[in-house]
PDB file of N, CA and C in Angstrom:
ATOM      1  N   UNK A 152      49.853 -22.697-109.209  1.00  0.00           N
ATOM      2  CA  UNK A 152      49.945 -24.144-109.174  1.00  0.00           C
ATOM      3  C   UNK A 152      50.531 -24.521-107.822  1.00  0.00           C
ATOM      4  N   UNK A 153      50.098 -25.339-107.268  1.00  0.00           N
ATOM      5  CA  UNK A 153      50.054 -25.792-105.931  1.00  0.00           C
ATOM      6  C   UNK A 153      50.954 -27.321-106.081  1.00  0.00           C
ATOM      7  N   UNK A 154      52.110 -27.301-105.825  1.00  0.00           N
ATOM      8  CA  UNK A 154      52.852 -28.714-105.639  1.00  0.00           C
ATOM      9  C   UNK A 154      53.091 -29.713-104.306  1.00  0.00           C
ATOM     10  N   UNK A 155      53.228 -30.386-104.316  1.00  0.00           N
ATOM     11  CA  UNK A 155      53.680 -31.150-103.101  1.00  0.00           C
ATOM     12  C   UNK A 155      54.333 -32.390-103.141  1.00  0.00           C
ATOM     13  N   UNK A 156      55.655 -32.706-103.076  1.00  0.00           N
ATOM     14  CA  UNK A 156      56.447 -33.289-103.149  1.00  0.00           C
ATOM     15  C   UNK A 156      56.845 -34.125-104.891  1.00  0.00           C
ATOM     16  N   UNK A 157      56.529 -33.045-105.198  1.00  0.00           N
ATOM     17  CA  UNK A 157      57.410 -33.459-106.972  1.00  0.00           C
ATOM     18  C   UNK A 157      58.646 -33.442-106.910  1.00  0.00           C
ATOM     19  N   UNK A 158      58.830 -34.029-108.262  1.00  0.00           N
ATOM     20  CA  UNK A 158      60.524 -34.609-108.055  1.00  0.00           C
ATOM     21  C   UNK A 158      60.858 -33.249-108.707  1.00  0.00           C
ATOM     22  N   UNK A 159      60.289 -32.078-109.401  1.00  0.00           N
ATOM     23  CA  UNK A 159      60.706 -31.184-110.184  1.00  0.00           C
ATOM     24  C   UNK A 159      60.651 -29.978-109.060  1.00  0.00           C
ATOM     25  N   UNK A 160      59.573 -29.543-108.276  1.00  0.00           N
ATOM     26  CA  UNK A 160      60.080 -28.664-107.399  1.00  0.00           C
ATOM     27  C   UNK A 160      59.581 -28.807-105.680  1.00  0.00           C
ATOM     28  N   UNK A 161      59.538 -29.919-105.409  1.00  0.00           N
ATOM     29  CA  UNK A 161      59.221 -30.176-104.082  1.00  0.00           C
ATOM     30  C   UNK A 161      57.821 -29.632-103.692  1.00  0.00           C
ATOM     31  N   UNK A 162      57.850 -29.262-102.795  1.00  0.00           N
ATOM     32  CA  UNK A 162      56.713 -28.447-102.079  1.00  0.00           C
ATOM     33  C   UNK A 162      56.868 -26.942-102.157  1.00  0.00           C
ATOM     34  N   UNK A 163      55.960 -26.664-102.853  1.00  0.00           N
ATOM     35  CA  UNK A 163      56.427 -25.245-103.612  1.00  0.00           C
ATOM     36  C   UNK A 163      54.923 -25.069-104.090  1.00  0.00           C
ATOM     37  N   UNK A 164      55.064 -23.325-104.601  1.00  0.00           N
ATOM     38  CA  UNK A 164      53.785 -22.406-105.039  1.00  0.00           C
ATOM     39  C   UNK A 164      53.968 -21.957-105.992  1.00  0.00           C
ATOM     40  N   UNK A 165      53.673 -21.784-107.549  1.00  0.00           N
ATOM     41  CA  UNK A 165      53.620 -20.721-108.661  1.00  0.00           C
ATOM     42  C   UNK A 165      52.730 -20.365-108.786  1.00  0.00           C
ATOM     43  N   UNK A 166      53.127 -19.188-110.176  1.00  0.00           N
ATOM     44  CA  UNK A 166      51.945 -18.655-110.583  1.00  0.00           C
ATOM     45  C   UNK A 166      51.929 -18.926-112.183  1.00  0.00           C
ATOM     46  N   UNK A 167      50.673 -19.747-112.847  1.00  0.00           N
ATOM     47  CA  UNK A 167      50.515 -20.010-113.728  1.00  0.00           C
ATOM     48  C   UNK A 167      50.058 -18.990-114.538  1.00  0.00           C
ATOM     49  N   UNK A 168      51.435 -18.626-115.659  1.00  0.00           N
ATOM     50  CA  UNK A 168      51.090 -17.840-116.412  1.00  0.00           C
ATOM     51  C   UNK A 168      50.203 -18.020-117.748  1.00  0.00           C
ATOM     52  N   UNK A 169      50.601 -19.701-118.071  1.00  0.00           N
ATOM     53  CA  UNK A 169      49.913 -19.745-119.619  1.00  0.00           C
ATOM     54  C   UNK A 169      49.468 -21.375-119.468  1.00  0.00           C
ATOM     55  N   UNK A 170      48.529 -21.488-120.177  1.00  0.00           N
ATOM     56  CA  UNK A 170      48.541 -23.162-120.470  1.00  0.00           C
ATOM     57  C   UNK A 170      48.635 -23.455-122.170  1.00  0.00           C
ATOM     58  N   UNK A 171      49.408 -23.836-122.509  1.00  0.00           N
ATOM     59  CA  UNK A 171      49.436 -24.017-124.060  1.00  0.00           C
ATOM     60  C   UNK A 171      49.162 -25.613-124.211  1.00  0.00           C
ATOM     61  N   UNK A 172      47.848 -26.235-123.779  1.00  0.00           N
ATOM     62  CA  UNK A 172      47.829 -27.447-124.680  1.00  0.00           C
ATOM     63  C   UNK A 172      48.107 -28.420-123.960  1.00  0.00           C
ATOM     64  N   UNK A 173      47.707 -28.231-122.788  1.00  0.00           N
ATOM     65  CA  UNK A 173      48.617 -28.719-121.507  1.00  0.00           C
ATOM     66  C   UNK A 173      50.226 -28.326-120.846  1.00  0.00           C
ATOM     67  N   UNK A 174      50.827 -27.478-121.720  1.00  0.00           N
ATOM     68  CA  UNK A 174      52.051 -27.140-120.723  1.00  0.00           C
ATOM     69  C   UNK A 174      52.183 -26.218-120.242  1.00  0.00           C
ATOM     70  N   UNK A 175      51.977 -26.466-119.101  1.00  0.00           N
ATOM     71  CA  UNK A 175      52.121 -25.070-118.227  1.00  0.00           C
ATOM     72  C   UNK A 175      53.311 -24.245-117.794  1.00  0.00           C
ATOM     73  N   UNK A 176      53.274 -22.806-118.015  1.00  0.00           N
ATOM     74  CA  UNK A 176      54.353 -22.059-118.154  1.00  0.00           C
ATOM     75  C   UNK A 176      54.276 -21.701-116.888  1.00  0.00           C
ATOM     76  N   UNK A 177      54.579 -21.457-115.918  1.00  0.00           N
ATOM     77  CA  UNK A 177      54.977 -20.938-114.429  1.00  0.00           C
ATOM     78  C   UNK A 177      56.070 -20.031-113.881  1.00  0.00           C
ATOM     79  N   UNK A 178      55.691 -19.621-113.214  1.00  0.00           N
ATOM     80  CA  UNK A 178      56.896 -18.257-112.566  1.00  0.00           C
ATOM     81  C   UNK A 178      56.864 -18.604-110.854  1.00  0.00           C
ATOM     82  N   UNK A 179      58.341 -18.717-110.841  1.00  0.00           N
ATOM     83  CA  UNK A 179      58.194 -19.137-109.262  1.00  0.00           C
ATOM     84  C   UNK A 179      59.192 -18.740-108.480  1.00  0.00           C
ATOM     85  N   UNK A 180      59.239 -18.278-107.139  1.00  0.00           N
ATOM     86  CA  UNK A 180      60.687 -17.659-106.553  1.00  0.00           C
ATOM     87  C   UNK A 180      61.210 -18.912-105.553  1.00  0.00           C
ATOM     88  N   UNK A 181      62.430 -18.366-105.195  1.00  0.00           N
ATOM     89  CA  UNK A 181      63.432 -19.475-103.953  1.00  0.00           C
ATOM     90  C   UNK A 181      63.387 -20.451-104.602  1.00  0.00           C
ATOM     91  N   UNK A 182      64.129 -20.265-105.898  1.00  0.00           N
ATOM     92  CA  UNK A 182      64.628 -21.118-106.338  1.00  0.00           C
ATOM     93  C   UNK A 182      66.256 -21.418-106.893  1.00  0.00           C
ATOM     94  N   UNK A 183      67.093 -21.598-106.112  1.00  0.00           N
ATOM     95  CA  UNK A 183      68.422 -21.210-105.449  1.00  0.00           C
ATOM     96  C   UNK A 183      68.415 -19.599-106.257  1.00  0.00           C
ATOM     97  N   UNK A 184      67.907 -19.725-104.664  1.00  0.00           N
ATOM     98  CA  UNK A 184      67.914 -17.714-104.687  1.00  0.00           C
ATOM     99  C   UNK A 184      67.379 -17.327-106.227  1.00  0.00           C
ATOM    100  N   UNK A 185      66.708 -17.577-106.877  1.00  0.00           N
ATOM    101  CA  UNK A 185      66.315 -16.986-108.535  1.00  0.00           C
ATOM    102  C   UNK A 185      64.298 -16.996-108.405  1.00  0.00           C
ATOM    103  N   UNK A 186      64.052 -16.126-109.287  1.00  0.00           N
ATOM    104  CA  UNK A 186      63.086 -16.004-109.706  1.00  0.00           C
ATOM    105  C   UNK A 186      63.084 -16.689-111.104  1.00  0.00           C
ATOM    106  N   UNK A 187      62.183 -17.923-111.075  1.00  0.00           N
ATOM    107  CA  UNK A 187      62.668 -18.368-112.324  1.00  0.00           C
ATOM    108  C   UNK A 187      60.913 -18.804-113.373  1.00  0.00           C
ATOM    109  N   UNK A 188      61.137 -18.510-114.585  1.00  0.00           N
ATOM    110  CA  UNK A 188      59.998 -18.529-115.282  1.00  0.00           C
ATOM    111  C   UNK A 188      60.109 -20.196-116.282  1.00  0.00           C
ATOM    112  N   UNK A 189      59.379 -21.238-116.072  1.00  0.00           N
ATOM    113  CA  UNK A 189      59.535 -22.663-116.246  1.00  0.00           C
ATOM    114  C   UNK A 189      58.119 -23.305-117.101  1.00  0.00           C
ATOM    115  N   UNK A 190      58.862 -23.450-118.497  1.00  0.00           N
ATOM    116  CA  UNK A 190      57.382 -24.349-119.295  1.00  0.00           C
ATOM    117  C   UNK A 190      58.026 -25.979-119.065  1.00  0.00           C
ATOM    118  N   UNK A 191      56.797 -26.544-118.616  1.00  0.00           N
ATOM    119  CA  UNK A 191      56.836 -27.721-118.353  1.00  0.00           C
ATOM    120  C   UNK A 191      56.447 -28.251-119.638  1.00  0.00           C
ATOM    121  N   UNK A 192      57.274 -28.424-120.428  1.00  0.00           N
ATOM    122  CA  UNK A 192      57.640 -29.161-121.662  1.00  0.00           C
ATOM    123  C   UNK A 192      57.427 -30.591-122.061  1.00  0.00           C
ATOM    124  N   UNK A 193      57.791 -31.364-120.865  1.00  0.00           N
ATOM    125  CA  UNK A 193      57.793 -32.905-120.296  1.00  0.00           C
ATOM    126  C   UNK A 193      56.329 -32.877-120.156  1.00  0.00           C
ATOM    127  N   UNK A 194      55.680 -32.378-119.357  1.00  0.00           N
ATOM    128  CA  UNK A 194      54.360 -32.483-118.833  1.00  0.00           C
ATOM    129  C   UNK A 194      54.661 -33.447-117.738  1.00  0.00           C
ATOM    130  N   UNK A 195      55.679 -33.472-116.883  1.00  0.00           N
ATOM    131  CA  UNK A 195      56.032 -34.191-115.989  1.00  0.00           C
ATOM    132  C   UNK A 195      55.037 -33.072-114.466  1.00  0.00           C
ATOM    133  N   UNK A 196      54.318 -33.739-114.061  1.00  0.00           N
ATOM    134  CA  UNK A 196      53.048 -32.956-113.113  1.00  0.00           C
ATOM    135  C   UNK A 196      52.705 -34.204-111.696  1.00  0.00           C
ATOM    136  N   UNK A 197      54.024 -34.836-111.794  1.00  0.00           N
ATOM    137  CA  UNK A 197      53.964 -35.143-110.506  1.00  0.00           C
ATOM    138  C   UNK A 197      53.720 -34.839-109.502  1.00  0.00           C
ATOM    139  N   UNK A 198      53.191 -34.386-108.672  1.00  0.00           N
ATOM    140  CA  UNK A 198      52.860 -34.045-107.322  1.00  0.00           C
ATOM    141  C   UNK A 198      52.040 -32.438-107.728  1.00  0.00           C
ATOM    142  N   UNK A 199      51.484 -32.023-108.598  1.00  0.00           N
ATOM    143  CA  UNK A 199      50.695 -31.432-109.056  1.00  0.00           C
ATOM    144  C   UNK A 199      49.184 -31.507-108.057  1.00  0.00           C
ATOM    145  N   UNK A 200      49.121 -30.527-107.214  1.00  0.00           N
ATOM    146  CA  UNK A 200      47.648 -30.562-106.420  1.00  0.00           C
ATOM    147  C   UNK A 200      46.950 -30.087-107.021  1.00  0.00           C
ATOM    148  N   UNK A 201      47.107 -28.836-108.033  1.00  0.00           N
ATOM    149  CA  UNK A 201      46.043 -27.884-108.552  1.00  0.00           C
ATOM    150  C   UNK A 201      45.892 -26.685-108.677  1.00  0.00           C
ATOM    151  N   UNK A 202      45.322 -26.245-109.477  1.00  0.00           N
ATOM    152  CA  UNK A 202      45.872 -24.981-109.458  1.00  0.00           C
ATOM    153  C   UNK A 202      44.739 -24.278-109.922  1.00  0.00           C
ATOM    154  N   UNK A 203      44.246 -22.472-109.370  1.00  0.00           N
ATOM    155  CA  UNK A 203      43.036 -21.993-109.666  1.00  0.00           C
ATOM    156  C   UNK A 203      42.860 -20.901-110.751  1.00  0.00           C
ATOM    157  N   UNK A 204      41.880 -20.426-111.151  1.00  0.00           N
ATOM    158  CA  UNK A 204      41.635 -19.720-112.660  1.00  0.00           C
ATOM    159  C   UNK A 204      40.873 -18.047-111.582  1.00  0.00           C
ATOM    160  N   UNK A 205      41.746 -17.289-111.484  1.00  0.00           N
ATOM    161  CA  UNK A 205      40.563 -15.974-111.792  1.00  0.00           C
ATOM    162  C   UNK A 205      39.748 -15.660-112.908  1.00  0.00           C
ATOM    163  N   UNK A 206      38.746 -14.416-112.125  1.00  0.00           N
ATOM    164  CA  UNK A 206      37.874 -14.449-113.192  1.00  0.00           C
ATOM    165  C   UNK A 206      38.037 -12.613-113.405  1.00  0.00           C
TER     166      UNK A 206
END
């Protein structure tokens, strides 16, 4: 998932692990210093650019 200026993680890169229904579960690093694993619960997808599917 590709962000850019959300109020939840600025300009920043994850990696989308799950989509349950729309909430996306994500894993993301430099995040005061943590590797941190985050379901967007809210569905708050502000600054949300997009994000791609392997095959």
């Amino acid at each position: 998932a590709i962000y850019r200026a959300s109020p939840v993680f600025g300009d920043h890169t994850h990696i989308v692990l799950r989509n349950d229904d729309g909430i996306l579960t994500t894993v993301g690093g430099n995040e005061n210093n943590k590797i941190r694993v985050f379901a967007n619960r809210q569905r708050n997808y502000t600054g949300l650019l997009g994000y791609g599917v392997t095959e």
